[in-house]
Short mmCIF file of C-alpha atoms and ligand atoms in Angstrom, two decimals:
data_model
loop_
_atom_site.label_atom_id
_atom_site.label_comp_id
_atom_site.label_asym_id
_atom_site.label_seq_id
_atom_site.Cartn_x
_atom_site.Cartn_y
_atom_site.Cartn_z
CA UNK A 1 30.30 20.79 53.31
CA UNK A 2 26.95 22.40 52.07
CA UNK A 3 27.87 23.35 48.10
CA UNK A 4 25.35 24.49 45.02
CA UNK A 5 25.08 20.94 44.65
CA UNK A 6 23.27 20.22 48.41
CA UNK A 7 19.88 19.17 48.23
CA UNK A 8 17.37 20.99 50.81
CA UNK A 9 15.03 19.12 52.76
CA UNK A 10 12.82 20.74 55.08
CA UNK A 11 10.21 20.20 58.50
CA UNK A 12 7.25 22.79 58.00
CA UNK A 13 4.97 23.67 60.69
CA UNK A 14 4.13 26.53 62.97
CA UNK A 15 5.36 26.58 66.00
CA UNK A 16 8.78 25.01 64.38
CA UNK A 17 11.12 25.93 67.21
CA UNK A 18 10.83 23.14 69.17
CA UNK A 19 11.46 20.39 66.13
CA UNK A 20 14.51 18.06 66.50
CA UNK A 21 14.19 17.34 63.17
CA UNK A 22 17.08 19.55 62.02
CA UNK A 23 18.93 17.98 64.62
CA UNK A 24 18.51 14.80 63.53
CA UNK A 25 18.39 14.49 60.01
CA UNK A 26 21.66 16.44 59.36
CA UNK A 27 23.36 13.51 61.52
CA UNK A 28 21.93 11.17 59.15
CA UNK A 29 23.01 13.34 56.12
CA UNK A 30 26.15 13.32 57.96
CA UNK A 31 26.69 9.61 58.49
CA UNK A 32 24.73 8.64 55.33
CA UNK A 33 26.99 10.65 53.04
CA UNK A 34 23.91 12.33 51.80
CA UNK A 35 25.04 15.65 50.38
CA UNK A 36 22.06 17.46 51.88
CA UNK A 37 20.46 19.83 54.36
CA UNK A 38 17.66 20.21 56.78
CA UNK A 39 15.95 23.39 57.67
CA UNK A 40 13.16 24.51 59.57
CA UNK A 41 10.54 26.46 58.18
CA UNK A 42 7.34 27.58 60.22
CA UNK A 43 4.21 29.18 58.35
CA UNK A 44 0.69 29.17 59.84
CA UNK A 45 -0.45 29.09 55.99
CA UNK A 46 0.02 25.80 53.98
CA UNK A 47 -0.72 26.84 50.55
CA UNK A 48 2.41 29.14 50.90
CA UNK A 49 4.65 26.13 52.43
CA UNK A 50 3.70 24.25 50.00
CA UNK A 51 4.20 26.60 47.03
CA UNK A 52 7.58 27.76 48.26
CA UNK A 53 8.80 23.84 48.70
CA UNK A 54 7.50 23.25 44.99
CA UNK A 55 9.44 26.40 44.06
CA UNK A 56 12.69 26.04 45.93
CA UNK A 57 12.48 22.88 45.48
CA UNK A 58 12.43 21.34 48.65
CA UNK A 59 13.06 17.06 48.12
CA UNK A 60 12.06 16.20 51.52
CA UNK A 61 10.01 17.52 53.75
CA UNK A 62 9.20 16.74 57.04
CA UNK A 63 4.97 17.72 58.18
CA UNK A 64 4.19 18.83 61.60
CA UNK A 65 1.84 20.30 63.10
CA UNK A 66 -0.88 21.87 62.20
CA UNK A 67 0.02 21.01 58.71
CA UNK A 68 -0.62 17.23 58.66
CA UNK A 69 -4.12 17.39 57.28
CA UNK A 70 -4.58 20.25 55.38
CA UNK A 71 -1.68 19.28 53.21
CA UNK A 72 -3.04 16.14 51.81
CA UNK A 73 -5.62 18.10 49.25
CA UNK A 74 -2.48 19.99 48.17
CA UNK A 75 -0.45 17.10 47.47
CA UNK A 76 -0.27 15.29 43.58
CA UNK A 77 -0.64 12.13 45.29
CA UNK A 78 -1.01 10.52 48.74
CA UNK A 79 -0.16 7.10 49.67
CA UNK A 80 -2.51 4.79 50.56
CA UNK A 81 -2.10 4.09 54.09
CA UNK A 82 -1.61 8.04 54.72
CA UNK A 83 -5.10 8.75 53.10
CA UNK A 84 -6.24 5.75 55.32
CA UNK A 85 -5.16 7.94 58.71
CA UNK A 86 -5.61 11.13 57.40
CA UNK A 87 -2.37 12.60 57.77
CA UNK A 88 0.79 13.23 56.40
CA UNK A 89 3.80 13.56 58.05
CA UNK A 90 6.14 13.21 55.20
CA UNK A 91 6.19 14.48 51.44
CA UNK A 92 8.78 13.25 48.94
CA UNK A 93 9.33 15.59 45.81
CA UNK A 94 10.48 13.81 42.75
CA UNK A 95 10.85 15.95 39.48
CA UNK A 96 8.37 18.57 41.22
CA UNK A 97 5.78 15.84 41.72
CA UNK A 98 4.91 15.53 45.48
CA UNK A 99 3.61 12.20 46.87
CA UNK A 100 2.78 12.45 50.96
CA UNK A 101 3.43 9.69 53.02
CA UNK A 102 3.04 8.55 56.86
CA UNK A 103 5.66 7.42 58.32
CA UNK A 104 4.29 7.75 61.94
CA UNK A 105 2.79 4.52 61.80
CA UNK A 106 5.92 2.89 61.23
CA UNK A 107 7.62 4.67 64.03
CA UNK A 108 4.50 3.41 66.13
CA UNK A 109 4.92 -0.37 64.87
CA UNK A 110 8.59 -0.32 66.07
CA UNK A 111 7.89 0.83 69.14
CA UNK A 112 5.62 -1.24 70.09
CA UNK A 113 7.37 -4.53 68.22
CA UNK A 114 7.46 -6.55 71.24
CA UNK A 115 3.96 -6.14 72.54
CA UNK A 116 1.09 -8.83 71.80
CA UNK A 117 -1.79 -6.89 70.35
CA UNK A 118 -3.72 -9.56 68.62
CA UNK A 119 -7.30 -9.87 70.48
CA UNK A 120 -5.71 -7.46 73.69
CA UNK A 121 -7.75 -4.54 75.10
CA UNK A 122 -6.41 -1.48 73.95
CA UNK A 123 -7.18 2.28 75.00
CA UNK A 124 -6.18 5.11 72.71
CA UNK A 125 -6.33 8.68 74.62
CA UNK A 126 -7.00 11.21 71.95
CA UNK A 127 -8.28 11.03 68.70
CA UNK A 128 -6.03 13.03 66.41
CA UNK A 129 -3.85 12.51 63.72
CA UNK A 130 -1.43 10.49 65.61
CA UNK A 131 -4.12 8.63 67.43
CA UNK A 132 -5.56 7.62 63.97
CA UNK A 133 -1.92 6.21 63.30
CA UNK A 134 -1.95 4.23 66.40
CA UNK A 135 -5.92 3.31 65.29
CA UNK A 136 -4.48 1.80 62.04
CA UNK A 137 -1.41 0.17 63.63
CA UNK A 138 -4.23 -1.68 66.12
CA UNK A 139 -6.84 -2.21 63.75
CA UNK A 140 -3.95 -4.21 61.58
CA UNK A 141 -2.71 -5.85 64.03
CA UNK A 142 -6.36 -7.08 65.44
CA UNK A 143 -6.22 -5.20 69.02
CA UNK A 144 -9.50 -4.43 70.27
CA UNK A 145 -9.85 -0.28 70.26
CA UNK A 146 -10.84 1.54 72.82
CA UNK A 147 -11.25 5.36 72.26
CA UNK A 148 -11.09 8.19 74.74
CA UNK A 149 -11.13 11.74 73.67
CA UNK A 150 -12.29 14.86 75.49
CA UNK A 151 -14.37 15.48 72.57
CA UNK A 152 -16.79 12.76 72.56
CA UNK A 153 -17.23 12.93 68.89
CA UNK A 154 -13.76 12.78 67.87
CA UNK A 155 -13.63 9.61 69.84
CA UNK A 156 -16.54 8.29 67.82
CA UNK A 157 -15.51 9.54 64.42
CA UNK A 158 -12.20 7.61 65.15
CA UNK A 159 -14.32 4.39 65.88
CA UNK A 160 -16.62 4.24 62.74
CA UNK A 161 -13.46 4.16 60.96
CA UNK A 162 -10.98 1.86 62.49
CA UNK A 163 -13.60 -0.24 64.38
CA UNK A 164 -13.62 0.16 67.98
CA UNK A 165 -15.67 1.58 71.02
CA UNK A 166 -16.03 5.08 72.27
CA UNK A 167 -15.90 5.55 75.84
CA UNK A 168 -16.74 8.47 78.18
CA UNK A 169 -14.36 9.45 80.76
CA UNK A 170 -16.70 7.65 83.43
CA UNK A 171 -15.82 4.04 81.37
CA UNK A 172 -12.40 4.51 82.19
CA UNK A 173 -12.43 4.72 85.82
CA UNK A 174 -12.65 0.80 87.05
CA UNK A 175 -11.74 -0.42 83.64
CA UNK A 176 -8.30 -2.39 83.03
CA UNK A 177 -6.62 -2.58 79.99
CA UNK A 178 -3.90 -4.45 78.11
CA UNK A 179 -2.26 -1.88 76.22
CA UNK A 180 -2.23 2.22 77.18
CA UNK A 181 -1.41 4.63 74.01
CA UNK A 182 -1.33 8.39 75.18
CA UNK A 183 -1.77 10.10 71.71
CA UNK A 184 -2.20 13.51 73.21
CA UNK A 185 0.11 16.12 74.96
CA UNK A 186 -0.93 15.62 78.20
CA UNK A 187 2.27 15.43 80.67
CA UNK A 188 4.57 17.63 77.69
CA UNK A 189 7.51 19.97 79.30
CA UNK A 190 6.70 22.05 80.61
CA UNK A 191 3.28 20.31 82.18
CA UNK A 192 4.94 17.23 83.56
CA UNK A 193 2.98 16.99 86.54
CA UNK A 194 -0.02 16.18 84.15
CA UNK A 195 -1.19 12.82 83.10
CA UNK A 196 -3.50 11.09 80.91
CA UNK A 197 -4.72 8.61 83.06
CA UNK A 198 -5.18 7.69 86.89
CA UNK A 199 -2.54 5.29 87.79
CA UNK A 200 -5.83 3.13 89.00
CA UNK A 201 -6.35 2.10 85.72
CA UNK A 202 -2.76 0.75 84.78
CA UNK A 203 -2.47 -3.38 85.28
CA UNK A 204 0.41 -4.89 86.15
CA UNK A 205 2.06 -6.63 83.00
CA UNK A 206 0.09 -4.05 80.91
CA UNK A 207 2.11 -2.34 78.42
CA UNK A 208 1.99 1.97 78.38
CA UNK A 209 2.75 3.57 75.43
CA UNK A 210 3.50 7.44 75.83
CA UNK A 211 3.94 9.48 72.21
CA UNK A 212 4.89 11.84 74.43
CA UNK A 213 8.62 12.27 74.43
CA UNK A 214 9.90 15.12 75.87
CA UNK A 215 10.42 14.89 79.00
CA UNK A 216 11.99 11.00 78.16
CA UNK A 217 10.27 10.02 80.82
CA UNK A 218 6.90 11.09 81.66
CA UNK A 219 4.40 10.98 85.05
CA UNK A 220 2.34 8.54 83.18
CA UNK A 221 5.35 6.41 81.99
CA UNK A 222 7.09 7.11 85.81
CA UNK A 223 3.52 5.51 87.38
CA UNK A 224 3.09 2.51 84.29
CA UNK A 225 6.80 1.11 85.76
CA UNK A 226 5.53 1.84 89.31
CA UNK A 227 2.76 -0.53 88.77
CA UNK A 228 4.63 -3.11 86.80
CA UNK A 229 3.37 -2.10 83.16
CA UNK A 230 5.94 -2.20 80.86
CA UNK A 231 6.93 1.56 79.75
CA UNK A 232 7.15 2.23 76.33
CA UNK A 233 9.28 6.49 75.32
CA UNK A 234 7.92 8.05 72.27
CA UNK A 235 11.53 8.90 71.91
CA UNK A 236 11.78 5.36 69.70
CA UNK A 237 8.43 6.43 67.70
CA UNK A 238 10.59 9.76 66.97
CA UNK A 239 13.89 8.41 65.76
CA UNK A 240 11.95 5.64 63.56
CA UNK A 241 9.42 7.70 61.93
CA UNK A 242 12.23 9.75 60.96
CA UNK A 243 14.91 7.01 59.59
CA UNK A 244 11.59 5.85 57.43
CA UNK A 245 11.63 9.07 56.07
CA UNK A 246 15.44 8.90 54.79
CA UNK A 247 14.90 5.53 53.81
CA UNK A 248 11.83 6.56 51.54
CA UNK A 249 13.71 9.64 49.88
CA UNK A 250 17.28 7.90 49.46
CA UNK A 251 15.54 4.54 48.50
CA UNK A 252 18.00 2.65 50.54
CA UNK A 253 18.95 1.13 54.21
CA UNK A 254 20.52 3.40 57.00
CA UNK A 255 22.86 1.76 58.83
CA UNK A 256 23.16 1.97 62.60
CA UNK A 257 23.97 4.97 64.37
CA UNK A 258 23.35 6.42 68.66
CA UNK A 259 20.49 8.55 66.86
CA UNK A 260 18.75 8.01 70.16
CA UNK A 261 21.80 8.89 72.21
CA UNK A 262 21.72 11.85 69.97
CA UNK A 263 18.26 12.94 71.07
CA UNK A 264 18.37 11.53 74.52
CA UNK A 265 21.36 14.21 74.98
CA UNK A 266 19.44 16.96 73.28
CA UNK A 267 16.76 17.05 75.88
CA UNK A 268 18.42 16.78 79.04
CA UNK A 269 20.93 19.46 77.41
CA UNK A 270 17.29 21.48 77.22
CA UNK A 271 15.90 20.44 80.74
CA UNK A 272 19.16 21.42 82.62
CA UNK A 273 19.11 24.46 84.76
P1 NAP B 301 -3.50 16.60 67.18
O1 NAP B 301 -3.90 16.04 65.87
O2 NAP B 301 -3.52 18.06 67.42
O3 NAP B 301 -4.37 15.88 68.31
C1 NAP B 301 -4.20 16.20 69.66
C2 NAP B 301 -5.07 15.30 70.49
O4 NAP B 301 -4.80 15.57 71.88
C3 NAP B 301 -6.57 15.57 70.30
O5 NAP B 301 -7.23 14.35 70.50
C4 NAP B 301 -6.87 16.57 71.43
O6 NAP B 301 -8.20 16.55 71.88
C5 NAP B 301 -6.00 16.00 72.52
N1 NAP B 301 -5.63 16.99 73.54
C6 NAP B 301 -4.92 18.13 73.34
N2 NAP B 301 -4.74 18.77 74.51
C7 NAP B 301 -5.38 18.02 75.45
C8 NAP B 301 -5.59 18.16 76.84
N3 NAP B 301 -5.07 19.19 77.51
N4 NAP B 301 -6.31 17.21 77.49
C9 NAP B 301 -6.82 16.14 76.82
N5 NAP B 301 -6.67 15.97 75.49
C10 NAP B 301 -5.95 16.89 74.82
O7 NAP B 301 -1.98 16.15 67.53
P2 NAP B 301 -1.26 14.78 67.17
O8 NAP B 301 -0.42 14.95 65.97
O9 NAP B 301 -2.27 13.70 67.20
O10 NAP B 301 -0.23 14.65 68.39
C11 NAP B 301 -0.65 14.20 69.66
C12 NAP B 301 0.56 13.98 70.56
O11 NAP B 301 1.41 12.99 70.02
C13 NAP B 301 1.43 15.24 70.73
O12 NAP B 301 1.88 15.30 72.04
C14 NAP B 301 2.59 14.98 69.81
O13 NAP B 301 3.77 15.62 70.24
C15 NAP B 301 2.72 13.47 69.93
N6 NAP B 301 3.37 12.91 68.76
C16 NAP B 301 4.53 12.25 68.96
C17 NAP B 301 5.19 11.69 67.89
C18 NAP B 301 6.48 10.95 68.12
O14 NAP B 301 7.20 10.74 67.16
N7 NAP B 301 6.77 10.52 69.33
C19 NAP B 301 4.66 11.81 66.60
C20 NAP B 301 3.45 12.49 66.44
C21 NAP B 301 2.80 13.05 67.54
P3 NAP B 301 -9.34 17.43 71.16
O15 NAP B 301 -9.49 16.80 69.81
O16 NAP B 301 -10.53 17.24 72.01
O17 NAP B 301 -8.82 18.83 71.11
#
């Protein structure tokens, strides 16, 4: 029961429409017992996001895009790791000081828990903010980075700071690798015929990793199973990188829920006729 006593929380961005994070942080303020409330706020301007969530005030929020960069010079403090990627994809507000955080990478390190990446061949397609989160997840874990981007240089920039090689789109035709990371939105409803890669260049065994998560199963995760990969949903990056959230505001554990059954049913619900 929202009272004058329920926190707000918030996911900024512009376009917001789309975000399931309403969705699915009100379950967990639901389950959780958190006597709080998630809304969605869209704003192409950042300085006035941020001044209304100082205002309000807003105790979580929830960065999306195109927010996740320009917010970090606004912030009174950014955590380490974020300033490491770049980007912010979460801001906690304590006593109107507001500390940004990245909680992508976490989401990226679960979903790829079971996967070897120490000395394997690994080729990130794109070089944006979530690409640089998949960057530092590899570079950590001691994966060899390769770097595709359509922009040549953003592929580059990427490398000079996580370590790496930057390939043209040549180098990827008749190379194999071990590990597959689509960090782009190539093959996103309503483009599902579209993919990041030619299916040429998946090995069997090979494990494809698609941030990409709506539709739940995309043309490039559809051909990875095809060719015996193993076929990893960014759904799982998306429910994680939001329980890390919850678990950095409210300081605590959150227990098990079907947050994924939650969201799995949210997007065929969108995709039926
Ligand atoms: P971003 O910072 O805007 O970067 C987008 C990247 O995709 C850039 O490298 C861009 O290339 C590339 N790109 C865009 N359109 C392309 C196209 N048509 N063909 C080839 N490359 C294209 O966005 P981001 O935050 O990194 O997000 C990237 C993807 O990850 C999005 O689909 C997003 O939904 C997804 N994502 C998923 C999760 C999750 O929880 N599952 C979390 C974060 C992001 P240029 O630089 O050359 O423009």
């Amino acid at each position: 029961m929202i009272s004058a006593s329920t926190k707000l929380t918030a996911v900024i961005g512009n376009p917001i429409g789309h975000s399931l994070s309403p969705l699915l942080h009100n379950e967990i303020f639901l389950r959780e017992d958190v006597d709080a409330v998630m809304l969605a706020f869209q704003n192409a301007d950042i300085n006035e996001l941020v001044s209304a969530m100082r205002a309000l005030p807003v105790h979580l929020i929830a960065v999306t895009l195109p927010h996740k960069e320009s917010i970090i010079s606004l912030l009174d403090e950014v955590d380490e790791k974020a300033l490491a990627i770049g980007s912010v994809n979460t801001v906690i507000n304590t006593d109107g000081k507001l500390k940004g955080y990245n909680t992508d990478v976490v989401g990226i390190a679960v979903a790829l828990k079971d996967a070897t990446l120490k000395g394997k061949s690994v080729l990130i397609f794109g070089a944006g903010g979530a690409a640089r989160a998949v960057a530092y997840h590899m570079k950590e874990c001691g994966a060899k980075i390769h770097s595709y981007d359509r922009t040549f240089k953003k592929a580059q920039t990427l490398c000079e700071k996580f370590g790496g090689m930057a390939l043209e789109l040549a180098a990827l035709n008749g190379t194999q690798f071990d590990v597959i990371v689509n960090a782009t939105p190539v093959g996103l409803h309503p483009n599902t015929d579209a993919t990041p890669v030619s299916k040429d260049i998946i090995r069997k065994g090979s494990v494809v990793f698609d941030l990409v998560y709506n539709p739940l199963e995309t043309r490039l995760m559809r051909e990875a199973t095809e060719k015996g990969a193993q076929a990893i949903s960014g759904l799982t990056m998306l429910v994680e990188q939001a329980l890390e959230q919850e678990r950095l505001w409210l300081g605590r554990e959150i227990g098990n829920a079907p947050y994924y059954v939650l969201l799995e049913r949210e997007l065929n619900k969108q995709h039926r006729p």
